[in-house]
PDB file of N, CA and C in Angstrom:
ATOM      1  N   UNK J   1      42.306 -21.437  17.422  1.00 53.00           N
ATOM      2  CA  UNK J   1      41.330 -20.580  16.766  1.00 53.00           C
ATOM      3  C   UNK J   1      40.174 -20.345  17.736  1.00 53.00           C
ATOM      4  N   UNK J   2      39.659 -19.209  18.117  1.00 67.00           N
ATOM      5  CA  UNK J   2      38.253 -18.945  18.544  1.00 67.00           C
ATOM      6  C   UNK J   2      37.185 -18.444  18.067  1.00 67.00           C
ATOM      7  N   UNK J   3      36.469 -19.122  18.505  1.00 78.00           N
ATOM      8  CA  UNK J   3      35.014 -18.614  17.964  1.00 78.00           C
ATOM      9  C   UNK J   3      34.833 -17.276  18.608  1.00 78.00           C
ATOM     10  N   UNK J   4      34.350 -16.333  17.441  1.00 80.00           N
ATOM     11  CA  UNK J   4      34.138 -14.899  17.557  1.00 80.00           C
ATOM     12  C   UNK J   4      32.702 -14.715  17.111  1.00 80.00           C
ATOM     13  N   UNK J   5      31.620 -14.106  17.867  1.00 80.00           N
ATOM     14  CA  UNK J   5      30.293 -13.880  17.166  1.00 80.00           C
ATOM     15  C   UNK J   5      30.309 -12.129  17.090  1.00 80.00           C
ATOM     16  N   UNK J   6      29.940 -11.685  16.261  1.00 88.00           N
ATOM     17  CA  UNK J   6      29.717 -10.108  16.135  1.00 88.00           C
ATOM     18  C   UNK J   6      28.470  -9.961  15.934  1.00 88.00           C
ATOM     19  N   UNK J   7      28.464  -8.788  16.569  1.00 90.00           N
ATOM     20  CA  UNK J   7      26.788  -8.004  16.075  1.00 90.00           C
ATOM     21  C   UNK J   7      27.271  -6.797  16.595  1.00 90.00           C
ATOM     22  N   UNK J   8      26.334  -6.044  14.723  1.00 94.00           N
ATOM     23  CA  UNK J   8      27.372  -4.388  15.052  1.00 94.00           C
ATOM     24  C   UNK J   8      25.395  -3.836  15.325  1.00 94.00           C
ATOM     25  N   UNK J   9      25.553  -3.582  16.817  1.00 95.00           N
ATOM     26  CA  UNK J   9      24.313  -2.963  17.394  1.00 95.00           C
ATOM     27  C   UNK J   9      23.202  -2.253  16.321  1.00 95.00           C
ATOM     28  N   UNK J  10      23.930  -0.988  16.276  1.00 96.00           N
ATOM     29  CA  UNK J  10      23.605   0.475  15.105  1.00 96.00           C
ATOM     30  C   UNK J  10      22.810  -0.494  14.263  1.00 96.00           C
ATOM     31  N   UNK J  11      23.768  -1.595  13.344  1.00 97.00           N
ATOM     32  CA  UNK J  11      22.751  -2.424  12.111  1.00 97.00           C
ATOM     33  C   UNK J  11      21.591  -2.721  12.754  1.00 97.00           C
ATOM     34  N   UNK J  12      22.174  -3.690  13.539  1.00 97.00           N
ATOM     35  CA  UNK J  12      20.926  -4.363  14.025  1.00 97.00           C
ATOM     36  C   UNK J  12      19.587  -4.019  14.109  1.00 97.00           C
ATOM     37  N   UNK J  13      19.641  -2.628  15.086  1.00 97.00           N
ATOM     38  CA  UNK J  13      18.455  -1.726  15.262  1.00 97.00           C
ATOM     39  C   UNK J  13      18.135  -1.087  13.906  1.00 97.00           C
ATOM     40  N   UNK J  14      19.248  -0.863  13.333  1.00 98.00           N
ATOM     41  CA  UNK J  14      18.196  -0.216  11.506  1.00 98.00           C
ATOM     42  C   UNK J  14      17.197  -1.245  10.950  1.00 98.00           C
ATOM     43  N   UNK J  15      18.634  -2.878  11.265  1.00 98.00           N
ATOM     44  CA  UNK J  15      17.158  -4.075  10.881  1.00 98.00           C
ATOM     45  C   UNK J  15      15.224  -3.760  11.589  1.00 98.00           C
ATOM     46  N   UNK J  16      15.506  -3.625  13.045  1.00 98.00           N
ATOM     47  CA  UNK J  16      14.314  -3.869  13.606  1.00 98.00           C
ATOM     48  C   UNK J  16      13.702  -2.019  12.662  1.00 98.00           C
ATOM     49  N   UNK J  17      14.189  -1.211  12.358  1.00 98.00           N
ATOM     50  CA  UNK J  17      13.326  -0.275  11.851  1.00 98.00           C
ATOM     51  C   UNK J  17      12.648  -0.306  10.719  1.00 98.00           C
ATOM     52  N   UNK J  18      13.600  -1.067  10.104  1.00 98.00           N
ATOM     53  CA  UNK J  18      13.673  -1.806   8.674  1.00 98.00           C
ATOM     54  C   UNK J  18      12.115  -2.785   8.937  1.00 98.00           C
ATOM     55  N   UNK J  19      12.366  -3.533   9.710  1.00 98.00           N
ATOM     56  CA  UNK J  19      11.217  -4.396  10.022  1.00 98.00           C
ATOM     57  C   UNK J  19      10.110  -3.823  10.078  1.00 98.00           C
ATOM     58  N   UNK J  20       9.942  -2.967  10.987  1.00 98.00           N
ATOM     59  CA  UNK J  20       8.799  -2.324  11.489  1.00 98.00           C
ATOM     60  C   UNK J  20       8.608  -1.528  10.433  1.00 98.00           C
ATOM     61  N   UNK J  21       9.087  -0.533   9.799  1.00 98.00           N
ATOM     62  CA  UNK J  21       8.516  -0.191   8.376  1.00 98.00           C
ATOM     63  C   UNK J  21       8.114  -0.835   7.517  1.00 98.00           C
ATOM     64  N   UNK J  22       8.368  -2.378   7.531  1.00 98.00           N
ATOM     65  CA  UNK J  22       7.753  -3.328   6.183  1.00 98.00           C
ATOM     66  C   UNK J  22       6.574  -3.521   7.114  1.00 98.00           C
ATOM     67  N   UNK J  23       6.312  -3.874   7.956  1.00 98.00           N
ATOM     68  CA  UNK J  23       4.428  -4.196   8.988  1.00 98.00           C
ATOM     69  C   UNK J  23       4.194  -3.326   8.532  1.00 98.00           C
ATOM     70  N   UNK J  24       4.415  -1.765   8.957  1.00 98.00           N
ATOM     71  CA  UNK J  24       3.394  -0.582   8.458  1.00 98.00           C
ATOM     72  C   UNK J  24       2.951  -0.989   7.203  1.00 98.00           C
ATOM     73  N   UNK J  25       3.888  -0.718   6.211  1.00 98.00           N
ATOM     74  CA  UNK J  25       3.868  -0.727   4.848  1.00 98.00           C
ATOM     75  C   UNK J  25       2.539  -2.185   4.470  1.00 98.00           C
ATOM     76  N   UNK J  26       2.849  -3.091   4.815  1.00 98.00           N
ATOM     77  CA  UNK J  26       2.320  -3.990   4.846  1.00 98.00           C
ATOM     78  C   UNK J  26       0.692  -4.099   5.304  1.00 98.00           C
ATOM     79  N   UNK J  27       0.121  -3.955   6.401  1.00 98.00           N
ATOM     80  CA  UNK J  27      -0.772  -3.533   7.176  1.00 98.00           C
ATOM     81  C   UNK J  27      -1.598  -2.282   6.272  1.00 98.00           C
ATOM     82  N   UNK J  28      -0.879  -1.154   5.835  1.00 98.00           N
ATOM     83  CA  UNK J  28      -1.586  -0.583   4.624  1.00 98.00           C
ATOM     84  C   UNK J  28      -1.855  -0.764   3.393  1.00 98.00           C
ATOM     85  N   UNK J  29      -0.871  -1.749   2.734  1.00 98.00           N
ATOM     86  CA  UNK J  29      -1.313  -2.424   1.833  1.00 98.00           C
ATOM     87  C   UNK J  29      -2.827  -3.460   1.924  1.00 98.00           C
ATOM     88  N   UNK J  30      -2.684  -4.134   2.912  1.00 98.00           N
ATOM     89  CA  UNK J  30      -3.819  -5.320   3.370  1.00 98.00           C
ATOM     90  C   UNK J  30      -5.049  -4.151   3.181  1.00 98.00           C
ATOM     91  N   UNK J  31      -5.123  -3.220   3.763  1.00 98.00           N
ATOM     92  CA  UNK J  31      -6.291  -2.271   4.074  1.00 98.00           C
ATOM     93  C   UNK J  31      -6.705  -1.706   2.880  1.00 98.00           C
ATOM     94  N   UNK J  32      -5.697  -1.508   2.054  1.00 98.00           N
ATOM     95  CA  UNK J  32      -5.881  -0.935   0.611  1.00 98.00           C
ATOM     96  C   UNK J  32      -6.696  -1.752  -0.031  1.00 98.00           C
ATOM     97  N   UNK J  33      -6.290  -2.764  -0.044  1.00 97.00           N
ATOM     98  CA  UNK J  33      -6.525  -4.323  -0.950  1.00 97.00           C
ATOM     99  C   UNK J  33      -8.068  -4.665  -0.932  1.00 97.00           C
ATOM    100  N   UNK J  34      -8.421  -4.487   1.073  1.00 97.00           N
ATOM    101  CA  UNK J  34      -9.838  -4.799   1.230  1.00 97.00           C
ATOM    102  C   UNK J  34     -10.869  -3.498   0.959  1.00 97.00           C
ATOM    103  N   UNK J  35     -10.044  -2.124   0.591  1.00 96.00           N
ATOM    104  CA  UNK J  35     -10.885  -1.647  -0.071  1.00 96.00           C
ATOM    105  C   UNK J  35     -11.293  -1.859  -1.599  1.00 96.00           C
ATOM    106  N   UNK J  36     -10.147  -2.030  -2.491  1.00 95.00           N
ATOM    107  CA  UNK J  36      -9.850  -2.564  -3.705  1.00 95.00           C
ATOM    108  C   UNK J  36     -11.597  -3.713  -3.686  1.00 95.00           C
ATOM    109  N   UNK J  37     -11.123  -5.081  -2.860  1.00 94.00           N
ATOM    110  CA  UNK J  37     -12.239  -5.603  -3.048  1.00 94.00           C
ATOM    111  C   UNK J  37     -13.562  -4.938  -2.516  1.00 94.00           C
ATOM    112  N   UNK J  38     -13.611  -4.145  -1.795  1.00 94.00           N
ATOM    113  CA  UNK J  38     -15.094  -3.494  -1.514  1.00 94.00           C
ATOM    114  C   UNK J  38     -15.439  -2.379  -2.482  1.00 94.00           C
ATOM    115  N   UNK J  39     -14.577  -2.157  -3.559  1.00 94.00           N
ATOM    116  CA  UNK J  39     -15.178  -1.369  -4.726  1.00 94.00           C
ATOM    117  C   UNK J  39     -15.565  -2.563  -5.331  1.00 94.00           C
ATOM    118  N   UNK J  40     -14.874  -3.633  -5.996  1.00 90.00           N
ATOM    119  CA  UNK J  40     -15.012  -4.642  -6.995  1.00 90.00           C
ATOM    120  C   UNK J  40     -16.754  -4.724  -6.872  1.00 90.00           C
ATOM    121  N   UNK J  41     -17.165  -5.128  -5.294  1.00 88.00           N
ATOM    122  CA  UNK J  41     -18.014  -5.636  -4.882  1.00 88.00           C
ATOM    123  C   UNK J  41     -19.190  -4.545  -5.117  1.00 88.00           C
ATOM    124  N   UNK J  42     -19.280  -3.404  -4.888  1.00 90.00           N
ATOM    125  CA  UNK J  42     -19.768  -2.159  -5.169  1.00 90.00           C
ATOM    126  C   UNK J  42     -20.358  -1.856  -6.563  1.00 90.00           C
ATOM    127  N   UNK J  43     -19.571  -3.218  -7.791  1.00 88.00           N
ATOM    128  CA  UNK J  43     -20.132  -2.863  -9.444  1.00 88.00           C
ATOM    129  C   UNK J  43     -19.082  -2.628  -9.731  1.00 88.00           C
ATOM    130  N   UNK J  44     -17.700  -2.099  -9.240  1.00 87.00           N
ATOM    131  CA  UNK J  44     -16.673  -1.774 -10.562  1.00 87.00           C
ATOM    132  C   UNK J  44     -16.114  -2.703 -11.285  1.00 87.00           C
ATOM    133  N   UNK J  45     -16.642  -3.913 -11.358  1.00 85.00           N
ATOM    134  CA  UNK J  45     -16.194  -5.213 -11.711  1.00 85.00           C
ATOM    135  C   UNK J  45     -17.560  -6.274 -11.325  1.00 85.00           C
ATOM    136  N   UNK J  46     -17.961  -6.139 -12.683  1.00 86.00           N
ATOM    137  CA  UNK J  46     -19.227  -7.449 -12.611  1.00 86.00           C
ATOM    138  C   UNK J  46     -19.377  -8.391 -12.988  1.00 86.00           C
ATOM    139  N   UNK J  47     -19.346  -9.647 -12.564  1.00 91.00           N
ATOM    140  CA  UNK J  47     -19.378 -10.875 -13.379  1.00 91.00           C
ATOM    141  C   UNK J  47     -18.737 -11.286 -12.777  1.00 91.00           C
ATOM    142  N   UNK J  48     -18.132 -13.255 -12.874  1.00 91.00           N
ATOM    143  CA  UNK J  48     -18.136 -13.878 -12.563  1.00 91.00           C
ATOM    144  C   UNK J  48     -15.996 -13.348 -12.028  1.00 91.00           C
ATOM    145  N   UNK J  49     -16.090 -12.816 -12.930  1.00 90.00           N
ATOM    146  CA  UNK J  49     -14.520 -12.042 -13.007  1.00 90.00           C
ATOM    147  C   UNK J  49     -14.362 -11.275 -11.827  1.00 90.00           C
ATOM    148  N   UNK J  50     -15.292 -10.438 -11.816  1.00 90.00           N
ATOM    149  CA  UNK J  50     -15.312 -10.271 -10.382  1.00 90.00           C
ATOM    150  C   UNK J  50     -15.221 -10.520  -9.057  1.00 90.00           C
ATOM    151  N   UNK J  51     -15.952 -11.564  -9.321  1.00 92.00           N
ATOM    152  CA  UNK J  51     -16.620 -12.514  -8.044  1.00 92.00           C
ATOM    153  C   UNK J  51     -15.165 -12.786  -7.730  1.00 92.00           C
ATOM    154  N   UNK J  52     -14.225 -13.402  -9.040  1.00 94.00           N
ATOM    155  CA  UNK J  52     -13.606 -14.285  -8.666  1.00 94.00           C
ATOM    156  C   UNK J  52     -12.370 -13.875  -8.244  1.00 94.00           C
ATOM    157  N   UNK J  53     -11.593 -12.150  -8.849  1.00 94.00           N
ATOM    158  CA  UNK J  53     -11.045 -11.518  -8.460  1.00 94.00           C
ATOM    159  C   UNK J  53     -10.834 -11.256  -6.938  1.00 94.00           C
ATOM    160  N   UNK J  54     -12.093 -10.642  -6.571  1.00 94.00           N
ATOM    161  CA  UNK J  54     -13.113 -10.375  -4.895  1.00 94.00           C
ATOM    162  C   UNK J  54     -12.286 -11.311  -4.245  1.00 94.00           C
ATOM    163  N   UNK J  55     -12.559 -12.830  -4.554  1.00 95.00           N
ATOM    164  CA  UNK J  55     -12.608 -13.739  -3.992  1.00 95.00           C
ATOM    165  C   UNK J  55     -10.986 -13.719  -3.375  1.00 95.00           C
ATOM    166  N   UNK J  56     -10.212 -13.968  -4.261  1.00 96.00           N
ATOM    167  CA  UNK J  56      -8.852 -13.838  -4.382  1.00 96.00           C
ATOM    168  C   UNK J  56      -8.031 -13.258  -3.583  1.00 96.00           C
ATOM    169  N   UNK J  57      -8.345 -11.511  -3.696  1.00 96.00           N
ATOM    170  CA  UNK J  57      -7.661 -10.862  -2.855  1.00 96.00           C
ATOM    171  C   UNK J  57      -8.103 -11.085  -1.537  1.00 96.00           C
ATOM    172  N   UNK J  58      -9.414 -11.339  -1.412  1.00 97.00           N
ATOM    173  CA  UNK J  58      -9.320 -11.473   0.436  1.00 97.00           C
ATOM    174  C   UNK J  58      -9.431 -13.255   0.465  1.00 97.00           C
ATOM    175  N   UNK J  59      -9.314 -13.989  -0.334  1.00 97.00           N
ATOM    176  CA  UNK J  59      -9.040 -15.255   0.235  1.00 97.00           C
ATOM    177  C   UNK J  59      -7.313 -15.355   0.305  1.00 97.00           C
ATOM    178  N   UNK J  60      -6.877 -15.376  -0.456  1.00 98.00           N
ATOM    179  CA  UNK J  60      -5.729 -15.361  -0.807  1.00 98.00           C
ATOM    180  C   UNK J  60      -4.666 -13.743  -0.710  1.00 98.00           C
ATOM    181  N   UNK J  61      -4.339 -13.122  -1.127  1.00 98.00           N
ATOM    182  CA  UNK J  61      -3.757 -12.057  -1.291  1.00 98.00           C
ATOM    183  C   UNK J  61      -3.769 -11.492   0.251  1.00 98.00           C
ATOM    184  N   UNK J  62      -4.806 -10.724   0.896  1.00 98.00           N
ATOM    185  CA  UNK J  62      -5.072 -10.699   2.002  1.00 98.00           C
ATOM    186  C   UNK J  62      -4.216 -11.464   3.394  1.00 98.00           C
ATOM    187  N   UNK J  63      -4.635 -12.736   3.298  1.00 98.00           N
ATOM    188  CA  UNK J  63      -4.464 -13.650   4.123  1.00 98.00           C
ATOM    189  C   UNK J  63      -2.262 -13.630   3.746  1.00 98.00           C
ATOM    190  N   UNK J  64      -2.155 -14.053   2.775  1.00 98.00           N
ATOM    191  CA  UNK J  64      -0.528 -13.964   2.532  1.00 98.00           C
ATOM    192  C   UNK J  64       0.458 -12.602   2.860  1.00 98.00           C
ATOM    193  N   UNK J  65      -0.587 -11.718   2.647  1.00 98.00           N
ATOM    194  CA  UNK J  65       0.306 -10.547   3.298  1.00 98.00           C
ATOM    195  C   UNK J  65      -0.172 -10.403   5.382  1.00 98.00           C
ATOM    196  N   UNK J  66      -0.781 -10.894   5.483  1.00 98.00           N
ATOM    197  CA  UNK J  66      -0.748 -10.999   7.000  1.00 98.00           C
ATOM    198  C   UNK J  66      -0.270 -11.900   7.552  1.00 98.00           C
ATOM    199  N   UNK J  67       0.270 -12.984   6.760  1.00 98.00           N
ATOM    200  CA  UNK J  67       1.096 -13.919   7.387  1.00 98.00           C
ATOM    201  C   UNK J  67       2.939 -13.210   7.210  1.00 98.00           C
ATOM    202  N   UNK J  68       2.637 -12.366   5.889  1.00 98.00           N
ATOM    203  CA  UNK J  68       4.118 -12.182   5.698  1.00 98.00           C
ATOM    204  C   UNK J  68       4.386 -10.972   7.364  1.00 98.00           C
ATOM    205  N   UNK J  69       3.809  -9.965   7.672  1.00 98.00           N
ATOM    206  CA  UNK J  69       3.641  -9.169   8.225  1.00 98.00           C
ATOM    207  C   UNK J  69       3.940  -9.852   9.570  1.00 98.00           C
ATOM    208  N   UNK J  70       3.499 -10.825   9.750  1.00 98.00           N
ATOM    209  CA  UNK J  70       3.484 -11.912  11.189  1.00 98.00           C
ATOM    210  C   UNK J  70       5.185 -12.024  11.422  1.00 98.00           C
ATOM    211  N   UNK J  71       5.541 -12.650   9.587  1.00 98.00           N
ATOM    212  CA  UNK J  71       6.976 -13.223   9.643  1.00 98.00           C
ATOM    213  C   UNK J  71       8.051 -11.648  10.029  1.00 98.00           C
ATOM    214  N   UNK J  72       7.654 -10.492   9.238  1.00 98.00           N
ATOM    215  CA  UNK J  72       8.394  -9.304   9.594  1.00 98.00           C
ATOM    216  C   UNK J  72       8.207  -8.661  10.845  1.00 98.00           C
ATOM    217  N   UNK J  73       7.533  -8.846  11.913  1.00 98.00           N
ATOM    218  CA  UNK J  73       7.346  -8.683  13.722  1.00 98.00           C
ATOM    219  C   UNK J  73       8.086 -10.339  13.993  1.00 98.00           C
ATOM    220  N   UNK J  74       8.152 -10.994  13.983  1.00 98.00           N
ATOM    221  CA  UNK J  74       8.714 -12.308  14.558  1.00 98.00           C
ATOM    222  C   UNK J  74      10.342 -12.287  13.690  1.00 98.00           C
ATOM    223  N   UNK J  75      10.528 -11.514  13.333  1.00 98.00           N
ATOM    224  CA  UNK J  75      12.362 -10.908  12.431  1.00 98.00           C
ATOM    225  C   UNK J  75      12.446 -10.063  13.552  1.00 98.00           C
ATOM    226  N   UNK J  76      11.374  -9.247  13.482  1.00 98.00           N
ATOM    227  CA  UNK J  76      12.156  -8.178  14.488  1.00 98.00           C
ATOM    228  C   UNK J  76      12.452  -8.625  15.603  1.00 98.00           C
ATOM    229  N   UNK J  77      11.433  -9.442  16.467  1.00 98.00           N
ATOM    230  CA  UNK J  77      11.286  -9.509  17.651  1.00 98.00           C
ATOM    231  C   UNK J  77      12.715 -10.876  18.231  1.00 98.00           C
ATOM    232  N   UNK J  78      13.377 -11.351  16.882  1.00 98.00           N
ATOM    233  CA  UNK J  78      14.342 -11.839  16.883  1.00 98.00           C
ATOM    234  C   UNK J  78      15.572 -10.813  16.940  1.00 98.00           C
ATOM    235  N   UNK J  79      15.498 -10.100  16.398  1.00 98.00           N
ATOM    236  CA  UNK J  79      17.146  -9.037  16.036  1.00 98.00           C
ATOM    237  C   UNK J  79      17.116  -8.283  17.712  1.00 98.00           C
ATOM    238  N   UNK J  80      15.646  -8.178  17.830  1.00 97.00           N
ATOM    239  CA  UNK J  80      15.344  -7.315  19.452  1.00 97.00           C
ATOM    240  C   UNK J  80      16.457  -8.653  20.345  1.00 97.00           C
ATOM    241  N   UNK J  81      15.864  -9.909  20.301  1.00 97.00           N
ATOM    242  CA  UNK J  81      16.264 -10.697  21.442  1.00 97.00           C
ATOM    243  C   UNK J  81      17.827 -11.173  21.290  1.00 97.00           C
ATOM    244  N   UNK J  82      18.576 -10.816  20.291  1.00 96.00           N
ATOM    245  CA  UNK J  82      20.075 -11.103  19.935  1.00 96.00           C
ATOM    246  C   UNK J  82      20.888  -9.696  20.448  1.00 96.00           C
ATOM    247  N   UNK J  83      20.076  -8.495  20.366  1.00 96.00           N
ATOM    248  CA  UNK J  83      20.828  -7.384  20.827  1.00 96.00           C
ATOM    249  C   UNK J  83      20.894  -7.430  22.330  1.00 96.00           C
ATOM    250  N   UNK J  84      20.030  -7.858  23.311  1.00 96.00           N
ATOM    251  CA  UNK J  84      19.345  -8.168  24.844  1.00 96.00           C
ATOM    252  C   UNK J  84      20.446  -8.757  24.980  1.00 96.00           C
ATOM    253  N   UNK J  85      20.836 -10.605  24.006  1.00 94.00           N
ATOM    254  CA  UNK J  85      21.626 -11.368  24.617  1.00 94.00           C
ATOM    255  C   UNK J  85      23.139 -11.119  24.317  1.00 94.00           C
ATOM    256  N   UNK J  86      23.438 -10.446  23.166  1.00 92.00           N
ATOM    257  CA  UNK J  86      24.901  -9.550  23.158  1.00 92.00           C
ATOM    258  C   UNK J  86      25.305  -8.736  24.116  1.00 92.00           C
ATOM    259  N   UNK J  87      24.211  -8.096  24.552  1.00 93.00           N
ATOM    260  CA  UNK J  87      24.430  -6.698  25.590  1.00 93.00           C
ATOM    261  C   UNK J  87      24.724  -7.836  26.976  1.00 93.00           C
ATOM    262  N   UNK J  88      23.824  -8.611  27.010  1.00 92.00           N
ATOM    263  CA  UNK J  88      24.161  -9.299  28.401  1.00 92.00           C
ATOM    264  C   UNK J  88      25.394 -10.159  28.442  1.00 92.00           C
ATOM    265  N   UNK J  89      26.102 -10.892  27.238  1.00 88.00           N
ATOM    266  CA  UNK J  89      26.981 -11.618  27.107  1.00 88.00           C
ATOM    267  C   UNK J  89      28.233 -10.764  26.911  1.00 88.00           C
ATOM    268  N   UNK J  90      28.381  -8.981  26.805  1.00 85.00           N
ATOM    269  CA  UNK J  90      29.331  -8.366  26.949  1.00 85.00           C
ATOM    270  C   UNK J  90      29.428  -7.737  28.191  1.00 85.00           C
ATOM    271  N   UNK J  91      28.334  -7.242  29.094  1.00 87.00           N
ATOM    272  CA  UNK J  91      28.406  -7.133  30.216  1.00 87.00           C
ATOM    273  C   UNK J  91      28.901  -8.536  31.323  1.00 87.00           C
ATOM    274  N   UNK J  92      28.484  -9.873  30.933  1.00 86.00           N
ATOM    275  CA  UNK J  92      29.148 -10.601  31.529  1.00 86.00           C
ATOM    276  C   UNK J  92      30.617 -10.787  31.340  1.00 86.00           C
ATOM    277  N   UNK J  93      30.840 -10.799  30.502  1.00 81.00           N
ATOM    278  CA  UNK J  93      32.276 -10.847  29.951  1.00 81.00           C
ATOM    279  C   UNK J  93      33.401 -10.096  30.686  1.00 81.00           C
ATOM    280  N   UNK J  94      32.718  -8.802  30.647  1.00 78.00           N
ATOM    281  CA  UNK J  94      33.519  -7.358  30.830  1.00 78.00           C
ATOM    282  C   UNK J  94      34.283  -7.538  32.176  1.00 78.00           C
ATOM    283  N   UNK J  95      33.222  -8.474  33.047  1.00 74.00           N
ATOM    284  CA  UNK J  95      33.270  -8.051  34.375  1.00 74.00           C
ATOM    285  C   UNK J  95      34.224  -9.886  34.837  1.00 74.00           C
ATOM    286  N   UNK J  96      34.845 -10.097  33.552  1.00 72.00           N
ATOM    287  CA  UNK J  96      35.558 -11.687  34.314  1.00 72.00           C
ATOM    288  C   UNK J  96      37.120 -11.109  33.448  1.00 72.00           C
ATOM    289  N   UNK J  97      37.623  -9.161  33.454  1.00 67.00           N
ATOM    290  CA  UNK J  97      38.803  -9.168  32.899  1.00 67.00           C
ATOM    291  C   UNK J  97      39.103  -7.857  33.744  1.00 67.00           C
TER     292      UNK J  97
END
């Protein structure tokens, strides 16, 4: 029996587009959010509810979507470095038949 690894290229690269459209997506959400809290902060939300809302999205909410955003560039920048080492492990190959 041999070990066979596949990677069908075409996917791969839809993954990394795939990726890179969730950062965008992501990255505008975050921006949305800190406007969201700079209305809250502005009076559209007064009281302690506020405060604590405010608080939330940029302590929390904020901060979790820029870590997720971190994890979707460090996906990509993985699917990038498996297509590099396929391409190089079929060009080596090619050239020992």
């Amino acid at each position: 029996m041999t070990d066979e690894i596949r990677l069908v290229i075409p996917t791969a690269e839809d993954m990394i587009k795939t990726l890179v459209e969730g950062v965008n997506v992501l990255q505008e959400t975050s921006s949305k959010m800190e406007k969201v809290a700079g209305t809250l902060e502005g009076g559209a939300l007064l009281g302690q509810g506020g405060t604590a809302f405010t608080e939330a999205v940029r302590d929390a909410l904020i901060p979790a979507i820029g870590r997720l955003e971190e994890k979707y560039q460090e996906l990509a920048q993985d699917v990038r470095k498996a297509i590099e080492d396929m391409q190089e492990a079929d060009e080596e190959s090619a050239g020992k038949f």
